[in-house]
Coordinates of C-alpha atoms and ligand atoms in Angstrom, one line a residue:
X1 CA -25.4 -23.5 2.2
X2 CA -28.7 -24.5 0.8
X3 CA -31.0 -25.0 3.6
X4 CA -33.1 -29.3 4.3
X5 CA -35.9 -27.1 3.6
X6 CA -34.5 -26.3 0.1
X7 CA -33.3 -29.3 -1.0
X8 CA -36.2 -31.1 -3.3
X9 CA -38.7 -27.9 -2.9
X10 CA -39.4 -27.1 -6.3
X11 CA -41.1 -24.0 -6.1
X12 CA -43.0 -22.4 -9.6
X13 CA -41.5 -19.8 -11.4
X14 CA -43.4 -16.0 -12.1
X15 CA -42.4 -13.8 -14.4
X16 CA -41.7 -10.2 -14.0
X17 CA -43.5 -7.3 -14.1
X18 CA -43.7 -5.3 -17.1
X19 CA -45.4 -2.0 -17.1
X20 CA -47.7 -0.5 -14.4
X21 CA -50.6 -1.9 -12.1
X22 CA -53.1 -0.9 -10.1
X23 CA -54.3 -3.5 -7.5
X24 CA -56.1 -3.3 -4.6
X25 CA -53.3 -4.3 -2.2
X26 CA -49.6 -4.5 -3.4
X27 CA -47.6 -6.9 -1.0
X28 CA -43.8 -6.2 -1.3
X29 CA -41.8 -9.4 -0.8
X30 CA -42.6 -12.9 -0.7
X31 CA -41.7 -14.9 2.3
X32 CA -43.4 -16.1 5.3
X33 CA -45.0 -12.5 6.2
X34 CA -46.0 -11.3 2.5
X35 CA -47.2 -14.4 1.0
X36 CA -49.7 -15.2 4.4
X37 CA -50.6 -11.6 4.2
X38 CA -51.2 -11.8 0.5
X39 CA -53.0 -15.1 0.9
X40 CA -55.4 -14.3 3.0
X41 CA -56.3 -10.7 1.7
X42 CA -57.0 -12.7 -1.6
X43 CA -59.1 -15.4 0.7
X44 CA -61.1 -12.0 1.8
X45 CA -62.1 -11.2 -1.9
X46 CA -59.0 -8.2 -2.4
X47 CA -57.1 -8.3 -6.1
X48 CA -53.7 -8.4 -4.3
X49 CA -50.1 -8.1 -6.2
X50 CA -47.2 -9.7 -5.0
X51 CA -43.5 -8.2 -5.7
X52 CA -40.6 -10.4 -5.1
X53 CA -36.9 -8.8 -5.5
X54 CA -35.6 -12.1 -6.5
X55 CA -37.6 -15.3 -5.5
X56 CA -40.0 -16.2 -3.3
X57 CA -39.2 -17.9 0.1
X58 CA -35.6 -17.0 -0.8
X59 CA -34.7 -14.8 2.3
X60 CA -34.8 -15.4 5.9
X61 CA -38.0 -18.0 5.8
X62 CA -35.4 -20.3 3.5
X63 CA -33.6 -20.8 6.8
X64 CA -35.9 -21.0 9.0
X65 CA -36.1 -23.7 11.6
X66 CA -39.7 -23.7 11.7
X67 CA -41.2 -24.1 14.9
X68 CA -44.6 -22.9 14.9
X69 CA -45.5 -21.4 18.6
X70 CA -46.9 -18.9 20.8
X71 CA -43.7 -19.6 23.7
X72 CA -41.5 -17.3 21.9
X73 CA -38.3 -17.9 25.1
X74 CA -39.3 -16.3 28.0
X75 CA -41.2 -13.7 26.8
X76 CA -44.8 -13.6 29.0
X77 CA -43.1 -12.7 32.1
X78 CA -41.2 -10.1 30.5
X79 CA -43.3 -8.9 28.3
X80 CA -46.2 -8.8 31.7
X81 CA -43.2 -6.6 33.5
X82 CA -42.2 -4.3 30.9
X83 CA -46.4 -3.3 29.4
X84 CA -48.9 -5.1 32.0
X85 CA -50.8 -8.3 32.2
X86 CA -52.9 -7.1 29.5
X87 CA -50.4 -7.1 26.7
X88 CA -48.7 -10.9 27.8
X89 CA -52.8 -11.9 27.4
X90 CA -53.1 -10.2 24.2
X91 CA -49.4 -11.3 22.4
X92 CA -50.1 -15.2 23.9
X93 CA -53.8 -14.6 22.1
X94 CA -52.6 -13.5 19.1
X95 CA -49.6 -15.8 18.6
X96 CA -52.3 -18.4 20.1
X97 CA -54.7 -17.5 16.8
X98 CA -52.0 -17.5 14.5
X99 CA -51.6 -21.2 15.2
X100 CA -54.6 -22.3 15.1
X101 CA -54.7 -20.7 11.2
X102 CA -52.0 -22.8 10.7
X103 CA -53.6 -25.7 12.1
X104 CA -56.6 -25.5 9.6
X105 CA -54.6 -24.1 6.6
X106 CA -52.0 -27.2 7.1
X107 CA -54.9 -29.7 7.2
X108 CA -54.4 -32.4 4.5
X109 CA -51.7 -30.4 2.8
X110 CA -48.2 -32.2 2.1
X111 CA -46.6 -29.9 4.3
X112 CA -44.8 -32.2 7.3
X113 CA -47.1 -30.2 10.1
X114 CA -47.1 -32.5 13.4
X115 CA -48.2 -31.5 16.7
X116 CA -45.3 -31.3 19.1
X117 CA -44.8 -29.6 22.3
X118 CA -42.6 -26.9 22.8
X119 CA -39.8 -26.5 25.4
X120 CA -37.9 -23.4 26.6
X121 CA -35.1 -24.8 29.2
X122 CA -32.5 -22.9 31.1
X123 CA -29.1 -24.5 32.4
X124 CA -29.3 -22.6 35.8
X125 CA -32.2 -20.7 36.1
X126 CA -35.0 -22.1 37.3
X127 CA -36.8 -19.4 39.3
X128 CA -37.7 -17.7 36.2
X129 CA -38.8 -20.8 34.0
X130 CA -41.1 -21.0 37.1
X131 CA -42.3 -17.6 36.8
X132 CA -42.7 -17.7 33.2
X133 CA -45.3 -21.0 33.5
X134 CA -47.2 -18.7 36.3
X135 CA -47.5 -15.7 34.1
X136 CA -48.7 -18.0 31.0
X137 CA -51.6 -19.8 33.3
X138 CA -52.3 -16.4 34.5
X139 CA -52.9 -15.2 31.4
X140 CA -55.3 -18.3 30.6
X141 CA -52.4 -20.5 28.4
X142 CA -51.2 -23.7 29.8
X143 CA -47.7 -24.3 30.8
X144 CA -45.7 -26.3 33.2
X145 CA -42.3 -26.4 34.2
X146 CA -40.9 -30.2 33.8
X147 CA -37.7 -31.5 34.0
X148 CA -35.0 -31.0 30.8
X149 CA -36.6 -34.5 29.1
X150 CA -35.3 -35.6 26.4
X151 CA -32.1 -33.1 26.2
X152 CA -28.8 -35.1 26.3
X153 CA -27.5 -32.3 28.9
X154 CA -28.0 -31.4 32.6
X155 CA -31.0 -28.3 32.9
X156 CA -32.6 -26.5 35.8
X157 CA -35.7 -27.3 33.9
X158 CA -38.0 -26.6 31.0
X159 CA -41.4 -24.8 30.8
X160 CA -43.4 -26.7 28.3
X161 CA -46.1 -25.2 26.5
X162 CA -48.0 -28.4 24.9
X163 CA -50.3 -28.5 21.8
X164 CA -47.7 -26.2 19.5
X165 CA -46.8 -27.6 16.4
X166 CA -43.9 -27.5 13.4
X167 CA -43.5 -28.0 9.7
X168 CA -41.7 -27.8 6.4
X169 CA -42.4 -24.3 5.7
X170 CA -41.7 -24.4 1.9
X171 CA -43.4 -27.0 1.2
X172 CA -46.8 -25.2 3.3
X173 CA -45.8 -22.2 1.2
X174 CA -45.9 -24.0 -2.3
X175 CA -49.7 -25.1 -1.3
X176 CA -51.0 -21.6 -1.3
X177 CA -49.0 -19.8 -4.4
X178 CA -51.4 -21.2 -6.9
X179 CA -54.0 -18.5 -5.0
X180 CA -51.5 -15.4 -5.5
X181 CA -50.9 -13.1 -8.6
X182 CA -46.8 -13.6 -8.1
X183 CA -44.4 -10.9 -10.1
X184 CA -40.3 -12.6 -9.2
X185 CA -37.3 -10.3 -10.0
X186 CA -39.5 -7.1 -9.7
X187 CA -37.5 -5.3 -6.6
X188 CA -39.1 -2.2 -5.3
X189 CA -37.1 0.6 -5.6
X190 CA -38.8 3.8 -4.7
X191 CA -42.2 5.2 -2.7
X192 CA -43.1 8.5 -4.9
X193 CA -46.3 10.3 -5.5
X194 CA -48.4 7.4 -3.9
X195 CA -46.8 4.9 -6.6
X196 CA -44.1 1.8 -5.8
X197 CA -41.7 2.3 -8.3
X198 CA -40.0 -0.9 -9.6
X199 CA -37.4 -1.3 -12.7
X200 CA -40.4 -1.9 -15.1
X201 CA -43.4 -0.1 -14.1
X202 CA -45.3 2.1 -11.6
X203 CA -47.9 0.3 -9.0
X204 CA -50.6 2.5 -7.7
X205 CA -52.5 0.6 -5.1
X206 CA -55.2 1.3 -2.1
X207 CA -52.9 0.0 0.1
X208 CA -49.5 -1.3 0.4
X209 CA -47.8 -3.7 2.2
X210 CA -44.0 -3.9 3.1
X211 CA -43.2 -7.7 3.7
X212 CA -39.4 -7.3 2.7
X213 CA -37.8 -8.2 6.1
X214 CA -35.8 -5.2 7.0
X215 CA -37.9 -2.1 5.4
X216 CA -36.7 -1.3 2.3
X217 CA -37.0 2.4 2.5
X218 CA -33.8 3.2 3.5
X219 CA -35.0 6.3 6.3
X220 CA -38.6 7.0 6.4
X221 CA -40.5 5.3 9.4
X222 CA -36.9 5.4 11.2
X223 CA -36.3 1.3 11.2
X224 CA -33.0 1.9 10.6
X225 CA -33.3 3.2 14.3
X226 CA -35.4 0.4 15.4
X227 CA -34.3 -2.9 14.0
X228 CA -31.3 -4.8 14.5
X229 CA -30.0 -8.4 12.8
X230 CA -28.8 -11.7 14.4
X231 CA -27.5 -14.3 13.1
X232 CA -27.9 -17.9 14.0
X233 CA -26.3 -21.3 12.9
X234 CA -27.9 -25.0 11.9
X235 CA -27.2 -28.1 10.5
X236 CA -29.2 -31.1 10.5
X237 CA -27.6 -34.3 11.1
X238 CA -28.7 -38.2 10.1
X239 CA -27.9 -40.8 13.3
X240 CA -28.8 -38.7 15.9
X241 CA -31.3 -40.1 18.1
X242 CA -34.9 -38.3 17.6
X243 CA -36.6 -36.0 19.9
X244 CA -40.1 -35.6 20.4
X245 CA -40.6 -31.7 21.5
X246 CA -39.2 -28.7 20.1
X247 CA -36.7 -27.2 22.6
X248 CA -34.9 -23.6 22.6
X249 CA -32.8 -22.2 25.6
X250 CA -33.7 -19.2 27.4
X251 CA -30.2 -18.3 27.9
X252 CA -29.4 -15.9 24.2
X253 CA -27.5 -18.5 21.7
X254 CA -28.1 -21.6 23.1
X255 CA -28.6 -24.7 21.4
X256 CA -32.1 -25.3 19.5
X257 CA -33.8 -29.3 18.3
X258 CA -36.4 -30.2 16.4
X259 CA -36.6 -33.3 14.6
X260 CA -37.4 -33.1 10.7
X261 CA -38.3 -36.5 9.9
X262 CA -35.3 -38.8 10.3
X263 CA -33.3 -35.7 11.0
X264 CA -32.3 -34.0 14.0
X265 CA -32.0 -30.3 13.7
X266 CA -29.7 -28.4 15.8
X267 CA -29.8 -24.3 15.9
X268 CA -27.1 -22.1 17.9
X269 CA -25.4 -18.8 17.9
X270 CA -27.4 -15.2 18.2
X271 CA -24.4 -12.6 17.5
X272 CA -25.2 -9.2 15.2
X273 CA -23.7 -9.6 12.2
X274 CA -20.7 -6.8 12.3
X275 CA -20.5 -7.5 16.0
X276 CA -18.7 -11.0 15.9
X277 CA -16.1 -13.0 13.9
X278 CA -18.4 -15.4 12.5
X279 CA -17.1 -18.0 15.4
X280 CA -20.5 -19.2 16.2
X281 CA -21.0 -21.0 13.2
X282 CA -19.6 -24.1 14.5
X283 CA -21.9 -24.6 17.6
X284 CA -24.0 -27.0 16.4
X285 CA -21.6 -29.1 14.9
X286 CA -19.5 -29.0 18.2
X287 CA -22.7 -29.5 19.8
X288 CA -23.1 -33.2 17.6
X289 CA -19.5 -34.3 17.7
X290 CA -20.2 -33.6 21.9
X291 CA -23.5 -35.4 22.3
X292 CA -24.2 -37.6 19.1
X293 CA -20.2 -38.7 17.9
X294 CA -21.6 -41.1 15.6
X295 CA -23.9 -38.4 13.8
X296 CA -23.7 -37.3 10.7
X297 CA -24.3 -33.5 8.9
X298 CA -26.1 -33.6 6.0
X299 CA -27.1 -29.9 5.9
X300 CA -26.0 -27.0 7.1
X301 CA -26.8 -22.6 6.8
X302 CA -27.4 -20.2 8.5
X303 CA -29.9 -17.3 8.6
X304 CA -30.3 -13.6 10.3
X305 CA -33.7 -11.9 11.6
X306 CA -34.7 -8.3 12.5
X307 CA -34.7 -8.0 16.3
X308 CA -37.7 -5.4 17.4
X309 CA -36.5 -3.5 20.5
X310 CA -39.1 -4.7 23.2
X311 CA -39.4 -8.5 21.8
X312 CA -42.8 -7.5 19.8
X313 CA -42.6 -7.5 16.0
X314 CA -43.7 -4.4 14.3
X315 CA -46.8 -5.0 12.1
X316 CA -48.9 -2.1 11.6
X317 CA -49.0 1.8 9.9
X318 CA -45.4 2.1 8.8
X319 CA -46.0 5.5 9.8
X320 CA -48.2 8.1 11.4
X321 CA -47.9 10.2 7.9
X322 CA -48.4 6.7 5.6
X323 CA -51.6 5.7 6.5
X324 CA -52.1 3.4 3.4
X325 CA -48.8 1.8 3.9
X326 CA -48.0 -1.1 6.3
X327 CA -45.6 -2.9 7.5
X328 CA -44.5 -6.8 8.7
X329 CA -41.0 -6.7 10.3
X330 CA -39.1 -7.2 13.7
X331 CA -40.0 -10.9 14.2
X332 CA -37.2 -11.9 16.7
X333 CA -36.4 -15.0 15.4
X334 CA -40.2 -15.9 16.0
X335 CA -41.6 -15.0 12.6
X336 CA -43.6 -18.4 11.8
X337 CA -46.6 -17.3 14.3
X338 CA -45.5 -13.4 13.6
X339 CA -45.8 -13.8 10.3
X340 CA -49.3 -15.8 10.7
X341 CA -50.4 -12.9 13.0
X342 CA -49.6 -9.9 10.6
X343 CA -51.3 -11.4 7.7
X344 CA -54.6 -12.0 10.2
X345 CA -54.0 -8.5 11.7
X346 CA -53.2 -6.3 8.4
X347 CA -56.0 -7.9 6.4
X348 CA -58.1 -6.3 9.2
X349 CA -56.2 -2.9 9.3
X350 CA -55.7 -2.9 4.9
X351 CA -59.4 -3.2 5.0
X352 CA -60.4 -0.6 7.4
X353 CA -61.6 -2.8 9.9
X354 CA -60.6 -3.0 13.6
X355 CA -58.3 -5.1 15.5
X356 CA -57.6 -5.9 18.5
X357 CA -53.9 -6.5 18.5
X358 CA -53.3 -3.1 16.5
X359 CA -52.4 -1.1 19.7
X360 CA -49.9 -4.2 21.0
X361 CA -48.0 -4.5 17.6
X362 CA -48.0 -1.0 16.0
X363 CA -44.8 0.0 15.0
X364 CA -44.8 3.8 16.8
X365 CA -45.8 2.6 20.0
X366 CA -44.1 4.3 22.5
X367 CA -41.8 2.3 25.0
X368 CA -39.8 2.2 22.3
X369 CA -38.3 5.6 22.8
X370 CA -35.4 5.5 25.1
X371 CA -33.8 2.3 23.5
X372 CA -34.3 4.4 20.2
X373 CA -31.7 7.4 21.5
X374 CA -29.2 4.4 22.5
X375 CA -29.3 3.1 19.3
X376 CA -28.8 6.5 17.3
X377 CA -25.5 6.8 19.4
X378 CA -24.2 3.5 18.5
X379 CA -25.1 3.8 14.5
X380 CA -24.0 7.2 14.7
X381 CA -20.1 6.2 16.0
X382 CA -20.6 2.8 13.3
X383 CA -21.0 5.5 10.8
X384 CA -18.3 7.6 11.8
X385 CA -15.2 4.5 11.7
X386 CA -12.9 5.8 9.6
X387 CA -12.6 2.4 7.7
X388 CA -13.4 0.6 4.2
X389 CA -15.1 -0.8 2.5
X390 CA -18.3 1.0 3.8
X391 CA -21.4 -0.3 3.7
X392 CA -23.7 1.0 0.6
X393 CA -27.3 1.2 2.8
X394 CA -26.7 3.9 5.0
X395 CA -22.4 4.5 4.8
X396 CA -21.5 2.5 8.0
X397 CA -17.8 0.8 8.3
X398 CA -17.7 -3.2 7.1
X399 CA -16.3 -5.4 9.4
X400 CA -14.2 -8.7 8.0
X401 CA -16.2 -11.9 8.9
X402 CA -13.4 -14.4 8.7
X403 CA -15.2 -17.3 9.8
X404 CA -18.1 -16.7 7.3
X405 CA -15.8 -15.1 4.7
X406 CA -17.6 -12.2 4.7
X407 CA -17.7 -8.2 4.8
X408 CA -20.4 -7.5 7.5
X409 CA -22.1 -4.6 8.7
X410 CA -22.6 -3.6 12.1
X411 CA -25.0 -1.4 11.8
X412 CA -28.1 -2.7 10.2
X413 CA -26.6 -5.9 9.3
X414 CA -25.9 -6.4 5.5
X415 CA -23.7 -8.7 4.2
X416 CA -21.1 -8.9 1.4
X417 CA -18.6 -12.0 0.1
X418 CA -14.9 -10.9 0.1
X419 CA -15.5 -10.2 -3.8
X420 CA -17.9 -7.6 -3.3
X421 CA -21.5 -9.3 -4.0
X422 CA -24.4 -8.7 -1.7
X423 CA -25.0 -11.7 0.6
X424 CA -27.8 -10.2 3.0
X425 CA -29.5 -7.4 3.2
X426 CA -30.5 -4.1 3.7
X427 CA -28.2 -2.9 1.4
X428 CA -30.0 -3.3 -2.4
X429 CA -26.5 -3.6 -4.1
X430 CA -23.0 -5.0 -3.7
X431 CA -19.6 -2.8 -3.0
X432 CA -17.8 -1.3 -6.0
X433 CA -14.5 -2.1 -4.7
X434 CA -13.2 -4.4 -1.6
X435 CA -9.6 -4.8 -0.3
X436 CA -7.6 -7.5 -1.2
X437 CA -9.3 -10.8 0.6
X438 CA -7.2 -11.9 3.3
X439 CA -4.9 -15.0 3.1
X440 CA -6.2 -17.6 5.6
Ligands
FAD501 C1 -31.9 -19.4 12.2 C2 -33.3 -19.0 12.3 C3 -34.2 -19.9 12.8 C4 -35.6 -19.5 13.0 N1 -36.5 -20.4 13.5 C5 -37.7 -20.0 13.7 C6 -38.7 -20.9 14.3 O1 -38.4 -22.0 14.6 N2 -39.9 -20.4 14.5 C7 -40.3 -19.2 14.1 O2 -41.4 -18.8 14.4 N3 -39.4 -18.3 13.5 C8 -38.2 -18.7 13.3 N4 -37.3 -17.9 12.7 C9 -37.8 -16.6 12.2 C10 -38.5 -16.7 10.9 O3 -37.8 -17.6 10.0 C11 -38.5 -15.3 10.2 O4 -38.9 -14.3 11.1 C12 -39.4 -15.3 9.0 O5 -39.0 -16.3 8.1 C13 -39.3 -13.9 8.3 O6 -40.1 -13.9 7.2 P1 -40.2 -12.6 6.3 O7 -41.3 -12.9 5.3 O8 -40.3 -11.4 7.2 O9 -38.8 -12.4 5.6 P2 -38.1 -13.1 4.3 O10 -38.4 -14.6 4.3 O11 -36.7 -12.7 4.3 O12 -38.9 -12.5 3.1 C14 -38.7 -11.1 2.7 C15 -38.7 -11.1 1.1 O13 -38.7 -9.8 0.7 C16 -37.9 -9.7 -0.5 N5 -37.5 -8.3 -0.7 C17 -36.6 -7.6 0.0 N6 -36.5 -6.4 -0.4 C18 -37.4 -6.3 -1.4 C19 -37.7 -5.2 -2.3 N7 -37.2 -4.0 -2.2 N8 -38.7 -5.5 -3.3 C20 -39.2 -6.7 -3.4 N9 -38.9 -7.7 -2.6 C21 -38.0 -7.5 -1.6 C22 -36.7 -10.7 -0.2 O14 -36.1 -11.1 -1.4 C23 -37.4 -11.8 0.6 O15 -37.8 -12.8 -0.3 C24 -36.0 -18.2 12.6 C25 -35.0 -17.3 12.1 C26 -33.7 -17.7 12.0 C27 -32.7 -16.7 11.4

């Protein structure tokens, strides 16, 4: 399942640490969100250390489809509903910032950035596409609602947002590692007396950033409580005709497209892993043998994010008592310009200066609170399945992926194959014992 992106990326290898360190900032993990973060702290003058469990870009940003844009679905109208006017403006501005970055950081590297526009259609529901483009130009952005283009299927339209952009994200990565002091195979295990603890040494830094995806302490800061996974589906085919935009459906697991050079990509599913048999994982093939018979798949994987409960990532204080620790996490499936924005707006925080996204992305805010109690019921009864295996993070009760071939949580989202081995986290290690795979 290795990922277009992948395939022909050589990527440099870092060694592991040995012994202890004392940097200024310590970045833990080394995808999209940790490596930007890292990058531009180092750009600021810090001494920054990177820890990497395994290797870098090897989670969720290996399967990413890359889209880099501020229309994350329909959030502006919803976001305008749910915390005012002010906090669409400032989450359009920030997302808005985090692309122009790109935009100069991408300039004359070899890193497939092209400027496309994106597209967020709907198959019936064209009153709120319409509301959406009101509530962008409202809050100053630029948006229109057109008709579904390019798309080989009937839509009630598409709001466009135009100028956005999209790239080969590994290949944008590999530009700036020469910058970053890189430590692979060095998993943080531990927070204790102000030190990260890995397998080889202690690092005591001035301030620490967790970059890892889902947090990888396993309680404190309660993301346990305030993430969830979902899991999508792509495969990129040869002979499928081009399309010019970048296009996602507002209705929850629709099809995605982008074009990667002479390749079409096509994203579907959203299911929690745990939640679903795994079924999705033919949509976009379905979707080709539909649309394009005479296409071809040359790739195909599939990838999970951390959902946020509102539809804002958390990037801020992990918590009120850890005010030298921060966190990147809770992107939505939206963690190219989320990822771009944390790095801009914990280089401010990490530094002591202030920012004016801080309020809008900090991860106690409080709307969260009611959605919080729902999902301690939920976890609580996942816990509470008398079943096996169970899942080594936090004890909840596996469920068989048989599509996927897999042991899946429900909970938080880990994965395992049938033989044990971790696939995905949270979880840091594999199942002791399984039941006998089942016969298909
Ligand atoms: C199918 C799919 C399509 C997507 N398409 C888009 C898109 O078009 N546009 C967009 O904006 N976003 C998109 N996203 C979202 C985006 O890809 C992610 O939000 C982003 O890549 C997350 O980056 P990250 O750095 O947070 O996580 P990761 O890339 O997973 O990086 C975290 C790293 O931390 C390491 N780590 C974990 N635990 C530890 C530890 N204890 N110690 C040390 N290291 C550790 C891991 O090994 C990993 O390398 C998509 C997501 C999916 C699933």
């Amino acid at each position: 399942m290795k990922s277009l992106w992948e395939d022909g990326t050589e990527l440099p290898r870092f060694g592991r640490l040995e012994g202890d360190l004392s940097p200024d900032v310590l970045v833990i993990g080394g995808g999209m969100a940790g490596l930007l973060t890292a990058y531009e702290l180092t750009r600021r003058g810090a001494d920054v250390a990177v820890i990497e469990a395994g290797r870098v870009c090897g989670g969720v940003t290996r399967g990413t489809t890359a889209k880099i844009t501020s229309q994350h679905g329909l959030i502006y109208s919803r976001l305008e509903e749910q915390s005012g006017t002010d906090a669409a403006r400032l989450y359009y501005e920030a997302n808005e910032e985090a692309l122009a970055r790109y935009r100069s950081l991408a300039h004359g590297a070899d890193c497939g950035f092209e400027e496309r526009d994106a597209y967020v259609y709907s198959l019936m529901r064209r009153g709120e596409l319409e509301r959406e483009a009101e509530t962008v130009r409202r809050i100053g952005g630029e948006a229109e609602v057109t008709d579904g283009g390019e798309l080989p299927f009937p839509t009630a339209g598409a709001v466009r947002f135009p100028h956005q952009a999209q790239f080969h994200p590994l290949r944008f990565l590999r530009t700036l590692l020469p910058e970053l002091r890189i430590y692979e195979d060095t998993e943080a295990v531990g927070i204790s007396g102000g030190a990260v603890l890995t397998p080889r040494g202690r690092i005591r830094a001035g301030g620490t950033v967790i970059a890892t995806h889902f947090p990888f302490p396993r309680l404190r800061g309660g993301y346990f409580l305030k993430l969830c996974q979902k899991r999508s589906y792509v495969s990129a085919f040869e002979g499928a005709p081009a399309v010019r935009g970048m296009y996602v459906s507002a209705e929850e697991g629709g099809i995605s497209l982008r074009s990667a050079g002479n390749l079409l990509l096509v994203g579907g599913g959203s299911s929690r892993p745990g939640k679903a048999d795994g079924g999705e994982s033919a949509l976009p093939a379905e979707f080709a043998a539909r649309y394009f018979p005479s296409a071809r798949e040359v790739y195909r994987w599939a990838a999970q994010d951390c959902m946020s409960l509102d539809g804002v990532p958390y990037i801020g204080r992990f918590s009120a008592r850890t005010p030298d620790i921060f966190v990147a996490t809770g992107f939505n499936k939206w963690g190219m310009t989320g990822s771009m924005a944390a790095a801009l707006l914990l280089s401010d925080l990490v530094q002591g200066r202030p920012n004016r996204y801080e309020k809008l992305f900090s991860p106690s805010r409080t709307v969260l609170r009611p959605q919080l109690v729902a999902n301690s019921v939920e976890a609580a009864a996942d816990i509470l399945t008398p079943a096996v295996p169970r899942c080594p993070h936090l004890g909840c009760a596996l469920r068989l992926n048989a599509a996927e071939r897999s042991w899946d949580c429900p909970c938080h989202g880990s994965r395992f194959g049938l033989d044990g081995s971790l696939l995905e986290g949270p979880a840091t290690h594999g199942l002791k014992s399984v039941p006998t795979p089942p016969v298909t």
